XYZ file of C-alpha atoms in Angstrom:
332
model
C 0.045 -0.051 -0.019
C 1.339 3.377 -0.952
C 0.498 5.086 2.348
C 2.638 2.676 4.299
C 5.887 3.761 5.931
C 6.864 0.162 6.457
C 5.330 -2.784 4.563
C 6.288 -6.310 5.708
C 5.129 -9.080 3.388
C 5.467 -12.862 4.004
C 8.257 -12.691 6.562
C 9.651 -16.131 7.398
C 12.494 -16.664 9.863
C 13.928 -19.902 11.127
C 16.540 -21.062 13.708
C 18.641 -24.336 13.262
C 19.132 -25.988 16.607
C 20.393 -29.329 17.845
C 16.808 -30.485 18.161
C 15.708 -29.434 14.770
C 14.600 -26.312 12.817
C 12.438 -23.868 14.831
C 10.035 -22.062 12.619
C 9.960 -18.747 14.667
C 8.145 -16.549 12.294
C 5.777 -17.994 9.642
C 5.019 -15.848 6.638
C 3.582 -12.814 8.528
C 2.468 -9.519 6.769
C 1.690 -6.194 8.391
C 2.128 -2.420 7.735
C 3.031 0.732 9.651
C 1.617 4.256 8.872
C 3.495 7.454 9.176
C 3.084 8.736 12.890
C 1.233 5.535 13.911
C 1.873 3.565 17.067
C 1.570 -0.079 16.532
C 1.493 -2.523 19.474
C 2.816 -6.113 19.118
C 1.680 -8.370 21.933
C 1.915 -12.045 22.818
C 3.445 -14.266 25.375
C 7.279 -15.131 25.392
C 8.455 -17.108 22.420
C 5.529 -16.033 20.071
C 7.872 -14.308 17.612
C 7.467 -10.610 18.491
C 11.164 -9.752 18.913
C 12.340 -12.090 16.123
C 10.019 -10.304 13.724
C 11.603 -6.895 14.435
C 15.157 -8.174 14.539
C 14.489 -9.806 11.211
C 13.434 -6.493 9.660
C 16.624 -4.836 10.915
C 18.641 -7.852 9.847
C 19.931 -8.373 13.463
C 19.232 -12.080 13.532
C 22.375 -14.012 14.373
C 23.512 -16.034 11.273
C 23.929 -18.901 12.155
C 21.678 -20.336 13.743
C 19.011 -17.899 12.399
C 17.975 -17.330 8.748
C 15.423 -15.292 7.070
C 14.090 -17.607 4.411
C 11.389 -15.568 2.767
C 9.678 -12.120 2.687
C 10.107 -8.466 2.019
C 10.201 -5.473 4.402
C 9.571 -2.359 2.255
C 10.791 0.881 3.793
C 10.458 3.865 1.338
C 10.036 1.284 -1.361
C 13.462 -0.252 -0.528
C 13.475 -3.855 0.684
C 15.416 -3.927 3.798
C 15.831 -7.723 3.641
C 17.505 -7.429 0.081
C 19.990 -4.677 1.084
C 23.760 -5.256 1.326
C 25.222 -5.196 4.862
C 26.703 -1.757 4.373
C 23.353 -0.375 3.214
C 21.414 -1.779 6.102
C 23.904 -0.265 8.652
C 23.042 3.207 7.288
C 19.302 2.429 7.992
C 19.741 1.093 11.489
C 19.923 4.057 13.894
C 19.660 6.741 11.261
C 16.216 5.981 9.939
C 14.963 3.153 12.148
C 15.933 3.305 15.768
C 15.659 0.446 18.403
C 15.317 0.288 22.154
C 16.123 -3.045 23.543
C 14.794 -4.910 26.551
C 17.798 -4.700 28.896
C 19.583 -1.456 28.876
C 22.550 -2.724 31.004
C 23.374 -5.354 28.335
C 22.626 -2.979 25.403
C 25.037 -0.394 26.568
C 28.832 -1.048 26.385
C 30.032 -1.088 30.014
C 33.440 0.187 29.265
C 32.575 3.221 27.110
C 31.197 6.416 28.522
C 27.608 7.417 27.829
C 28.885 10.361 25.780
C 31.000 8.171 23.560
C 28.099 5.865 22.875
C 25.684 8.700 22.095
C 28.181 10.620 19.928
C 29.211 7.714 17.622
C 25.913 7.421 15.705
C 25.829 11.225 15.197
C 29.261 11.369 13.744
C 28.630 8.205 11.602
C 25.034 8.877 10.304
C 24.700 12.601 10.544
C 28.326 13.753 9.806
C 28.736 15.802 12.943
C 32.141 16.745 14.338
C 32.963 15.477 17.804
C 32.279 18.811 19.271
C 28.774 19.069 17.537
C 28.113 15.516 18.548
C 28.990 16.109 22.263
C 26.654 19.085 22.432
C 23.884 17.266 20.676
C 24.426 14.251 23.054
C 24.000 16.601 26.098
C 20.837 18.001 24.600
C 19.495 14.488 23.889
C 19.932 13.476 27.609
C 18.072 16.627 28.641
C 15.363 15.796 26.138
C 14.659 12.335 27.720
C 14.588 13.793 31.261
C 18.097 13.398 32.527
C 19.113 16.632 34.304
C 22.481 18.252 33.594
C 22.837 16.079 30.567
C 26.166 17.641 29.471
C 27.701 16.844 32.788
C 26.669 13.119 32.621
C 28.427 12.407 29.298
C 31.560 11.423 31.054
C 29.692 8.801 33.189
C 29.657 5.041 32.578
C 26.499 2.922 32.386
C 26.878 1.511 35.857
C 26.614 5.006 37.339
C 23.035 5.305 36.103
C 19.814 3.595 37.523
C 17.893 1.185 35.438
C 15.433 3.921 34.561
C 18.128 6.398 33.625
C 19.866 3.757 31.543
C 16.621 3.124 29.612
C 16.316 6.880 28.959
C 19.859 6.889 27.616
C 18.838 4.000 25.298
C 15.846 6.086 24.149
C 18.172 9.150 23.632
C 20.447 6.866 21.493
C 17.609 5.617 19.334
C 16.388 9.164 18.718
C 19.688 10.719 18.138
C 19.523 10.631 14.374
C 15.791 11.589 14.233
C 14.527 8.200 12.807
C 11.261 7.774 11.031
C 10.479 4.735 13.086
C 11.254 3.722 16.678
C 11.199 0.120 17.602
C 10.753 -0.464 21.433
C 11.247 -4.095 22.393
C 9.701 -4.493 25.903
C 11.686 -1.437 27.125
C 9.990 -1.276 30.548
C 10.064 -5.010 31.478
C 13.038 -4.825 33.775
C 11.829 -1.552 35.460
C 9.669 -1.081 38.622
C 6.111 0.176 38.024
C 6.633 3.791 38.652
C 9.597 4.003 36.345
C 7.629 2.138 33.700
C 5.020 4.795 33.783
C 7.642 7.523 33.380
C 9.232 5.813 30.329
C 5.872 5.324 28.715
C 4.887 8.974 29.284
C 8.198 10.064 27.869
C 7.775 7.938 24.675
C 4.292 9.357 24.190
C 5.579 12.951 24.541
C 8.507 12.389 22.207
C 6.165 10.740 19.687
C 3.858 13.733 19.737
C 6.778 16.147 19.529
C 8.843 14.355 16.839
C 6.017 12.765 14.765
C 7.725 9.413 14.426
C 6.064 6.032 13.997
C 6.491 3.522 16.852
C 6.349 -0.143 17.122
C 6.026 -1.153 20.662
C 6.652 -4.847 21.608
C 5.263 -6.085 24.963
C 3.380 -8.915 26.741
C 1.463 -6.302 28.689
C -1.896 -5.386 27.319
C -2.299 -2.693 29.981
C 0.469 -0.738 28.413
C -0.786 -0.997 24.916
C -4.233 0.310 25.914
C -2.932 3.727 26.595
C -0.258 3.928 24.005
C -1.015 2.266 20.653
C -3.340 3.174 17.687
C -3.452 -0.462 16.364
C -2.559 -3.753 17.816
C -1.157 -7.105 16.413
C -1.629 -10.133 18.557
C 0.858 -12.962 17.874
C 0.969 -16.571 18.745
C 3.219 -19.279 17.532
C 4.948 -17.223 15.001
C 1.707 -16.000 13.415
C -0.403 -12.802 13.703
C -3.673 -14.187 14.943
C -5.531 -10.940 15.377
C -5.187 -7.387 14.235
C -7.425 -4.441 15.110
C -7.600 -0.721 16.258
C -6.795 -0.669 19.986
C -10.315 0.433 21.036
C -11.939 -2.186 18.911
C -9.630 -5.011 20.192
C -10.448 -4.271 23.810
C -14.172 -3.733 23.211
C -14.631 -6.618 20.830
C -11.811 -9.198 20.926
C -12.692 -12.163 18.611
C -9.760 -14.600 18.668
C -9.924 -17.145 21.640
C -6.294 -16.322 22.471
C -6.891 -12.633 22.687
C -10.081 -13.070 24.624
C -8.018 -15.291 27.084
C -5.293 -12.609 27.360
C -7.680 -9.833 28.133
C -9.489 -12.139 30.637
C -6.170 -12.763 32.552
C -5.834 -8.984 33.233
C -6.654 -7.862 36.791
C -9.662 -5.327 36.807
C -10.425 -2.626 39.211
C -14.167 -3.102 38.799
C -14.076 -6.843 40.001
C -14.932 -8.018 43.499
C -12.156 -8.657 45.972
C -12.334 -12.484 45.671
C -12.539 -12.767 41.870
C -9.927 -15.198 40.644
C -7.801 -14.162 37.594
C -8.370 -16.400 34.508
C -5.352 -18.417 33.153
C -4.606 -20.051 29.892
C -4.058 -23.754 30.418
C -1.202 -25.447 28.560
C 2.132 -24.223 27.038
C 2.985 -22.292 23.860
C 4.190 -24.388 21.028
C 7.788 -25.056 20.020
C 7.496 -25.173 16.219
C 9.945 -27.739 14.847
C 7.548 -28.053 12.022
C 5.232 -25.581 10.419
C 1.822 -26.328 11.944
C -0.860 -27.683 9.646
C -3.573 -27.026 12.203
C -4.276 -23.920 14.206
C -1.301 -23.514 16.629
C -3.709 -22.422 19.424
C -6.024 -25.402 19.048
C -4.445 -27.528 21.866
C -5.175 -24.673 24.342
C -8.430 -23.566 22.922
C -11.898 -24.153 24.494
C -13.648 -23.132 21.292
C -11.755 -25.638 19.137
C -13.722 -27.708 16.572
C -12.905 -30.385 14.076
C -11.552 -28.183 11.352
C -9.254 -26.374 13.849
C -7.209 -29.700 13.990
C -7.007 -30.055 10.241
C -6.174 -26.610 8.756
C -4.470 -23.433 9.932
C -6.801 -20.485 9.259
C -5.549 -17.489 7.289
C -5.817 -13.826 8.794
C -9.006 -12.468 7.381
C -11.419 -9.593 8.119
C -14.138 -10.441 10.519
C -17.641 -8.786 10.151
C -18.008 -5.473 8.259
C -15.022 -3.906 9.780
C -12.074 -4.574 7.371
C -9.520 -3.264 9.928
C -10.398 -6.003 12.372
C -8.914 -9.433 11.185
C -8.459 -12.717 12.921
C -7.063 -16.195 12.105
C -9.716 -18.350 13.526
C -12.324 -20.855 12.235
C -14.810 -20.142 15.111
C -17.189 -17.278 15.863
C -16.372 -16.937 19.524
C -19.652 -15.196 20.190
C -21.640 -18.372 19.072
C -18.992 -21.142 19.369
C -19.815 -22.142 15.749
C -17.816 -22.046 12.584
C -18.122 -18.801 10.772
C -16.344 -19.714 7.557
């Protein structure tokens, strides 16, 4: 589609292990519009992070391999670029914030050195210009006296401050897209809220598009415009955020939302759980990957994996399911 900033088509990523080939991402397609915030949710191992690392060609090779697909960014396929070409996209045009800031930052280099390097490499600044810009970036993300902190090392910052440094680094070259891979998971709840509010403010000020990866549906509710729900390497539901919460249609999404604590429930209400374990996909499933854990499963669910298709009259709401969860009967 012409109005998409990023258009991912048929992405397929696999990992070769001693036990066999793991089919981590299985032919998924999605788009991202300019200025949009896209939430990607699902439990650990569903393919969220692998999808985004594949787009930026950060999958370790071996054992990983992108076997099919396109990722069109300004009509250029990121997956077909040479290594030197994709390096100029990373950081400069697509920034990424990783889950653990302590392992993402180099412990033996100062914060200033790590912030200045992309500015000199991608923007062509002198060291003096880059140092001033680095100090301004730290101030932008809420670190007081940013210029004075450039000589400090990562261990001299708290977890929340290190994550702010990672956000500053990702924003240093004014990218069109910011990918945030569970950036608040390792932080306490109050710091999580501060980081989320910071990202929302920067998004509104800078006008960038955001892909926010998380397993926390509560975070997505107040941040995203649209949500992708992933399971077993597939997108199993896609909808605008308000529609997803008001009218979830896939059994997995219904179960996820049902497992959230609610302030309007009584004191003794038990949280719902999802029985079973997520699949380890040594083979591409021929049936629905969620069928073994699904209370709505019918005969066809065990025979064929459903495609992601629009549900009802709303073409923006798509699910990969054979069953109408409102009636318990097949709707295809």
